[in-house]
mmCIF file of C-alpha atoms in Angstrom:
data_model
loop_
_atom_site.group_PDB
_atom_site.id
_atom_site.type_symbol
_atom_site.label_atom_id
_atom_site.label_comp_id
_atom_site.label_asym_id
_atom_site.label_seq_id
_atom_site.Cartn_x
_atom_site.Cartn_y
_atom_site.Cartn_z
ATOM 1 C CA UNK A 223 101.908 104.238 103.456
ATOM 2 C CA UNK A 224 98.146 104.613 102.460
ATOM 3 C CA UNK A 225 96.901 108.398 102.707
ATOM 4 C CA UNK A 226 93.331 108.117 104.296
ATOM 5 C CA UNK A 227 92.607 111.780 103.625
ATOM 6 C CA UNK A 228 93.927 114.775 102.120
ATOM 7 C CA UNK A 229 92.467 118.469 102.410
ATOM 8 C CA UNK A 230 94.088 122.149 101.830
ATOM 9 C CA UNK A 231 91.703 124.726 102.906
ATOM 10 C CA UNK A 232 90.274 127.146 99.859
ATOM 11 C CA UNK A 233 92.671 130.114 100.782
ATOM 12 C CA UNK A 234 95.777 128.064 100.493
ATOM 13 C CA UNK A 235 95.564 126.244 97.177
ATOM 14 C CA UNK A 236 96.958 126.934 94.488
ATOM 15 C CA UNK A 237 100.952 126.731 96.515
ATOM 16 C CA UNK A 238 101.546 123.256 95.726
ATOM 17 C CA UNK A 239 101.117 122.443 99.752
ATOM 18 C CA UNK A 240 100.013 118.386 98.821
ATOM 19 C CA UNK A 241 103.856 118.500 97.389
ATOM 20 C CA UNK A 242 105.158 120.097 100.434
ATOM 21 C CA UNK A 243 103.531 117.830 102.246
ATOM 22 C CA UNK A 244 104.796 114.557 100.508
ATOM 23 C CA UNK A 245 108.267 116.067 100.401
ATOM 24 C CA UNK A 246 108.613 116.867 104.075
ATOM 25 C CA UNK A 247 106.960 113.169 104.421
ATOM 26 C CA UNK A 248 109.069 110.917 102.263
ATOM 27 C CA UNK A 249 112.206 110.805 104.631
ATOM 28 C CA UNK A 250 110.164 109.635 107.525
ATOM 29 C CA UNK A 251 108.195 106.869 105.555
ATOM 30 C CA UNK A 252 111.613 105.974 104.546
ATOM 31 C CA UNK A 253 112.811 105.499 107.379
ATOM 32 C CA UNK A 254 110.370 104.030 109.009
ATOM 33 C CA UNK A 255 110.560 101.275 106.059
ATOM 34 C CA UNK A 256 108.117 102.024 104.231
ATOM 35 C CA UNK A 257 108.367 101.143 99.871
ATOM 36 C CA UNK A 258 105.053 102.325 98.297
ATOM 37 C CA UNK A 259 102.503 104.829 98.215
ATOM 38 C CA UNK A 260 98.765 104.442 97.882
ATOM 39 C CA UNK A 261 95.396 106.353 97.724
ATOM 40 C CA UNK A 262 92.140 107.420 96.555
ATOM 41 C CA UNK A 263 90.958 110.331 94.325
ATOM 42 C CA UNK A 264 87.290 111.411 93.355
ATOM 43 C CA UNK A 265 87.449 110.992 89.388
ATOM 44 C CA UNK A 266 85.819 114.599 88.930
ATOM 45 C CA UNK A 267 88.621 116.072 91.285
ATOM 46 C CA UNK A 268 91.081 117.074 88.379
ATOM 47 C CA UNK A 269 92.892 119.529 90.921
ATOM 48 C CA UNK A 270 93.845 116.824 93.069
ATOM 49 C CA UNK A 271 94.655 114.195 90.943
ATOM 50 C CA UNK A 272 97.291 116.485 89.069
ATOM 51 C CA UNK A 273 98.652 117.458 92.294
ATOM 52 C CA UNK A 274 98.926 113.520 92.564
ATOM 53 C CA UNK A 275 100.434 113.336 89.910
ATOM 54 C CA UNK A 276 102.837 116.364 90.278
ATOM 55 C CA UNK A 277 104.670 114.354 93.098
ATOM 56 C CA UNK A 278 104.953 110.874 91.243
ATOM 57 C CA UNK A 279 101.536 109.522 91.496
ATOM 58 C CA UNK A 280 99.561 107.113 89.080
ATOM 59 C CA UNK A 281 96.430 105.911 88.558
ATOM 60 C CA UNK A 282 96.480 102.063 89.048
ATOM 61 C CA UNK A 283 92.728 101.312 88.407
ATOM 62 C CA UNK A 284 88.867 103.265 88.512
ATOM 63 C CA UNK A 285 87.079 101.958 91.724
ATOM 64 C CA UNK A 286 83.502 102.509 92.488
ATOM 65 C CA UNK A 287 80.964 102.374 95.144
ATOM 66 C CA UNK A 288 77.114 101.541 96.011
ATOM 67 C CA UNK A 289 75.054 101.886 98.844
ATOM 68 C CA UNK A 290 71.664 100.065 99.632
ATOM 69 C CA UNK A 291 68.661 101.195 101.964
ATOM 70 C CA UNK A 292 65.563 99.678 103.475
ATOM 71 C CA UNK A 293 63.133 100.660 105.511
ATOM 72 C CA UNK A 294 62.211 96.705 106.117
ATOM 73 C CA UNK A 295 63.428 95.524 109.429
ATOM 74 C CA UNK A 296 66.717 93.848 109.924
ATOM 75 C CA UNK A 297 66.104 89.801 110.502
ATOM 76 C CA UNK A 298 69.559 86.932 111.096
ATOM 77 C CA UNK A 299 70.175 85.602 107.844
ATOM 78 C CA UNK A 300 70.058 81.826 107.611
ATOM 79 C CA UNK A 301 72.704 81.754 104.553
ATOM 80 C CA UNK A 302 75.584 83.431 107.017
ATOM 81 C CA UNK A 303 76.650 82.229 109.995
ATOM 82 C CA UNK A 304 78.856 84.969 112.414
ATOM 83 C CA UNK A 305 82.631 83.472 112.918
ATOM 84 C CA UNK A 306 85.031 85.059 115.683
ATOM 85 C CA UNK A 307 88.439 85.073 113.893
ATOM 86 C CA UNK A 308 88.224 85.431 109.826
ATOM 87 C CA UNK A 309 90.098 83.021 108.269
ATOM 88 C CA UNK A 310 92.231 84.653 105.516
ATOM 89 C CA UNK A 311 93.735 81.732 103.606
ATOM 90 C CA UNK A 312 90.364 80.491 102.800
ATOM 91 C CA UNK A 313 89.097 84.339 102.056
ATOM 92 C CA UNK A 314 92.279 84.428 99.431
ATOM 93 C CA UNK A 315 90.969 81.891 97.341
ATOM 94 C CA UNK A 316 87.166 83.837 96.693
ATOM 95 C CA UNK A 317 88.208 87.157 96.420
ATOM 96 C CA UNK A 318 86.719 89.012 93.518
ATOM 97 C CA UNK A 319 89.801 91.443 92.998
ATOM 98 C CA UNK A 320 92.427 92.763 94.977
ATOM 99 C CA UNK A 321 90.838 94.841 98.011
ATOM 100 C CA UNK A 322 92.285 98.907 98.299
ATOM 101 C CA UNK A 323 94.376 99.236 101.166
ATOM 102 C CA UNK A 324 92.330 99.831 103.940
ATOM 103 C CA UNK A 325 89.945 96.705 102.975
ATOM 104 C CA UNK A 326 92.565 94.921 102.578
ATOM 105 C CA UNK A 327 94.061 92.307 105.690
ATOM 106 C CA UNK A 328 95.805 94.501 107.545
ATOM 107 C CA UNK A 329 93.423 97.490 107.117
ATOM 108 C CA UNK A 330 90.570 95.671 108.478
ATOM 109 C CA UNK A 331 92.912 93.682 111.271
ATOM 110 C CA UNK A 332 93.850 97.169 112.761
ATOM 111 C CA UNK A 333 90.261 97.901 113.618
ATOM 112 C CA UNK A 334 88.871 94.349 113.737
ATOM 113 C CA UNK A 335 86.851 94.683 116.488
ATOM 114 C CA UNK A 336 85.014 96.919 114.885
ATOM 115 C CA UNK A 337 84.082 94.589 111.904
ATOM 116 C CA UNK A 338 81.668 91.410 111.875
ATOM 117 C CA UNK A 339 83.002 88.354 110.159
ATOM 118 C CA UNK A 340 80.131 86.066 108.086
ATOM 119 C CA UNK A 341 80.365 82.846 106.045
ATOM 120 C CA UNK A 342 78.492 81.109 104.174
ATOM 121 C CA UNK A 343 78.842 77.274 103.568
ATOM 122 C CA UNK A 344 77.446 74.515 101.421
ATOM 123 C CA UNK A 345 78.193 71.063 103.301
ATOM 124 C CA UNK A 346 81.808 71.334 103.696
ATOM 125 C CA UNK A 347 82.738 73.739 101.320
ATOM 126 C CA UNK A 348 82.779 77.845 101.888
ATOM 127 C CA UNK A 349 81.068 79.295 99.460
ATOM 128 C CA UNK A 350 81.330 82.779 100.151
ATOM 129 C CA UNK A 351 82.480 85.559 102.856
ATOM 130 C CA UNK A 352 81.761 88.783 103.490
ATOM 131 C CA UNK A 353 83.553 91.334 106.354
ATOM 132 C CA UNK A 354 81.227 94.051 107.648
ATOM 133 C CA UNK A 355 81.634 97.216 109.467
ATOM 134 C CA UNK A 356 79.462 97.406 112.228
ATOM 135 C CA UNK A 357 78.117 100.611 110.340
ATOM 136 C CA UNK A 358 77.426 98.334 107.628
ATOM 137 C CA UNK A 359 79.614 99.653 105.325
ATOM 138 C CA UNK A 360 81.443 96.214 103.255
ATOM 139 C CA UNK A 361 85.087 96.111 103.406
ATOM 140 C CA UNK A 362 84.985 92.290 101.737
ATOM 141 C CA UNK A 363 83.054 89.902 99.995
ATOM 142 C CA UNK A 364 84.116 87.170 98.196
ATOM 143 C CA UNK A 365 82.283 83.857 96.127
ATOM 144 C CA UNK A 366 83.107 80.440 95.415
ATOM 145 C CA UNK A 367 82.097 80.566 91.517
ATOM 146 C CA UNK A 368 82.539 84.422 91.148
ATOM 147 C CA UNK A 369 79.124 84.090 89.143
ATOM 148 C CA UNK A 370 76.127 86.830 89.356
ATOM 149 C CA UNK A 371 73.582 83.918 90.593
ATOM 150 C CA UNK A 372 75.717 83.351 93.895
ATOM 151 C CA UNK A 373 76.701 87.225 94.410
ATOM 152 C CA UNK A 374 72.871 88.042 94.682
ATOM 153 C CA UNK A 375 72.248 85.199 97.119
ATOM 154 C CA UNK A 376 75.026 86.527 99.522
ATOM 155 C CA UNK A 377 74.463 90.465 98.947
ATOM 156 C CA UNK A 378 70.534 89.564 99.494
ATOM 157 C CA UNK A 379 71.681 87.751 102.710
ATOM 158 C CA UNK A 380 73.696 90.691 104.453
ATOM 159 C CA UNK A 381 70.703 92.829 103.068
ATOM 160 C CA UNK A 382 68.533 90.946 105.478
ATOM 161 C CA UNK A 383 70.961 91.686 108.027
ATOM 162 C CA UNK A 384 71.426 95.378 107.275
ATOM 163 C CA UNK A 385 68.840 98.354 106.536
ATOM 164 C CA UNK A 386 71.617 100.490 105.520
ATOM 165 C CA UNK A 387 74.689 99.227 103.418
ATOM 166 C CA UNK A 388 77.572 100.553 101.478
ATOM 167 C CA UNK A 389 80.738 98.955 99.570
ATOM 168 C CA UNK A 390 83.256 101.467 98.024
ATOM 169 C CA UNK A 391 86.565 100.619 96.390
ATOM 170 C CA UNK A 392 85.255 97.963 94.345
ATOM 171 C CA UNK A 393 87.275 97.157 91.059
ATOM 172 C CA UNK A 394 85.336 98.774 88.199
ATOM 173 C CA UNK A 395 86.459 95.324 86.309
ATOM 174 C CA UNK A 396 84.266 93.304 88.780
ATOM 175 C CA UNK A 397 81.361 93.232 86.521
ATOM 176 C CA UNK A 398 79.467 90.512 87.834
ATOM 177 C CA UNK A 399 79.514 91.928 91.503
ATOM 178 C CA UNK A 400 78.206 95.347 89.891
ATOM 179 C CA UNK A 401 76.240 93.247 88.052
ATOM 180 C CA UNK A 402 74.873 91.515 91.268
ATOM 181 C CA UNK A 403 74.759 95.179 93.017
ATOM 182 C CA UNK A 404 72.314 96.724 90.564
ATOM 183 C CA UNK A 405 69.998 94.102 90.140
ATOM 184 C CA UNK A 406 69.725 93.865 94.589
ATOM 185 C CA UNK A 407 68.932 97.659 93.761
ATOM 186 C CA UNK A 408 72.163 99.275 94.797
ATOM 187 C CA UNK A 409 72.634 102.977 94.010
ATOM 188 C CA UNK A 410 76.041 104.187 92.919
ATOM 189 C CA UNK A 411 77.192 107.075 94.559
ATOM 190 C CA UNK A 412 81.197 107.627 93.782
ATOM 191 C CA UNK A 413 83.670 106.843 91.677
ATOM 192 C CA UNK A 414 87.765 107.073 92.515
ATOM 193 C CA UNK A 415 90.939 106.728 91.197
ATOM 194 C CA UNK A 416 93.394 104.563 92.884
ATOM 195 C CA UNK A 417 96.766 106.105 92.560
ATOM 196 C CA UNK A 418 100.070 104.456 93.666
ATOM 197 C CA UNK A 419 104.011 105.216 93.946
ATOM 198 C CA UNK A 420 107.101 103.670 94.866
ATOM 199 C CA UNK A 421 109.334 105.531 97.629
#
């Protein structure tokens, strides 16, 4: 069960409501066969993340995230090529880390028809991916050689494609994508905690 959002409003904190919440919860996920828990913290939120961790939580790994704007106009990029159906035993094999829940397969598959699928091929061989939400906000990406070199070809390529581009959730350990990131001149704007239980 992956908690896409959590809020108490100001005049209620402070009576442990998030644990309410998860108790009152835990007997349905149960039931409905559900094993884990999973979700995302702002690092600076202390409050939260101890109410987290109040009801069993842990962080798991420090994600972060970047966003890109131009005011040049969008032009088809010749690297990627568009593809109806993604295909996610290839993907498997050029992912940089493992994707947060809801950029992971079934995440993405739930509202697929509201992502664009693009690959990018040398001869026979795919040589990178990348999924995109129409709003241009990157739920995937993935290289051949995992090296810096071939992560600024393909994030250059979907910035031709896109004026306005984001990617959160990325694995703090995925240096050479951050790497890649900065030097395309990518701004950082979060950073998160992934936190995860067992039911």
């Amino acid at each position: 069960a992956y908690n896409a959002g959590t809020g108490v409003i100001p005049e209620f904190r402070g009576q442990r409501l998030v644990q309410q919440m998860y108790e009152w919860a835990e007997g349905l996920w149960r039931a409905a066969g559900f094993t884990d828990l999973s979700l995302e913290v702002i690092v600076e939120n202390e409050k939260a993340i101890k109410a987290y961790q109040r009801v069993g939580f842990d962080v798991v790994r420090r994600l972060v995230a970047y966003k890109f704007s131009s005011s040049q106009e969008s032009v088809q990029s010749e690297l990627l090529k568009e593809v109806p159906v993604p295909d996610w035993s290839a993907y498997a094999e050029l992912q940089p880390f493992q994707f947060s829940w809801d950029y992971g397969q079934a995440g993405i598959m739930a509202i697929s028809e509201d992502y664009r699928f693009y690959e990018w091929y040398e001869g026979m061989y795919l040589t990178g991916y990348a999924i995109v939400h129409t709003g241009g906000r990157i739920g995937q990406a993935g290289c051949r050689d995992n090296a810096v070199k071939q992560w600024k070809q393909l994030i250059g390529a979907l910035q031709q494609q896109y004026s306005n581009l984001s990617w959160i959730n990325i694995d703090s350990k995925a240096v050479e994508v951050i790497q890649a990131l900065q030097e395309n001149d990518w701004e950082p704007i979060i950073e998160q905690f992934e936190m995860f239980r067992s039911l």
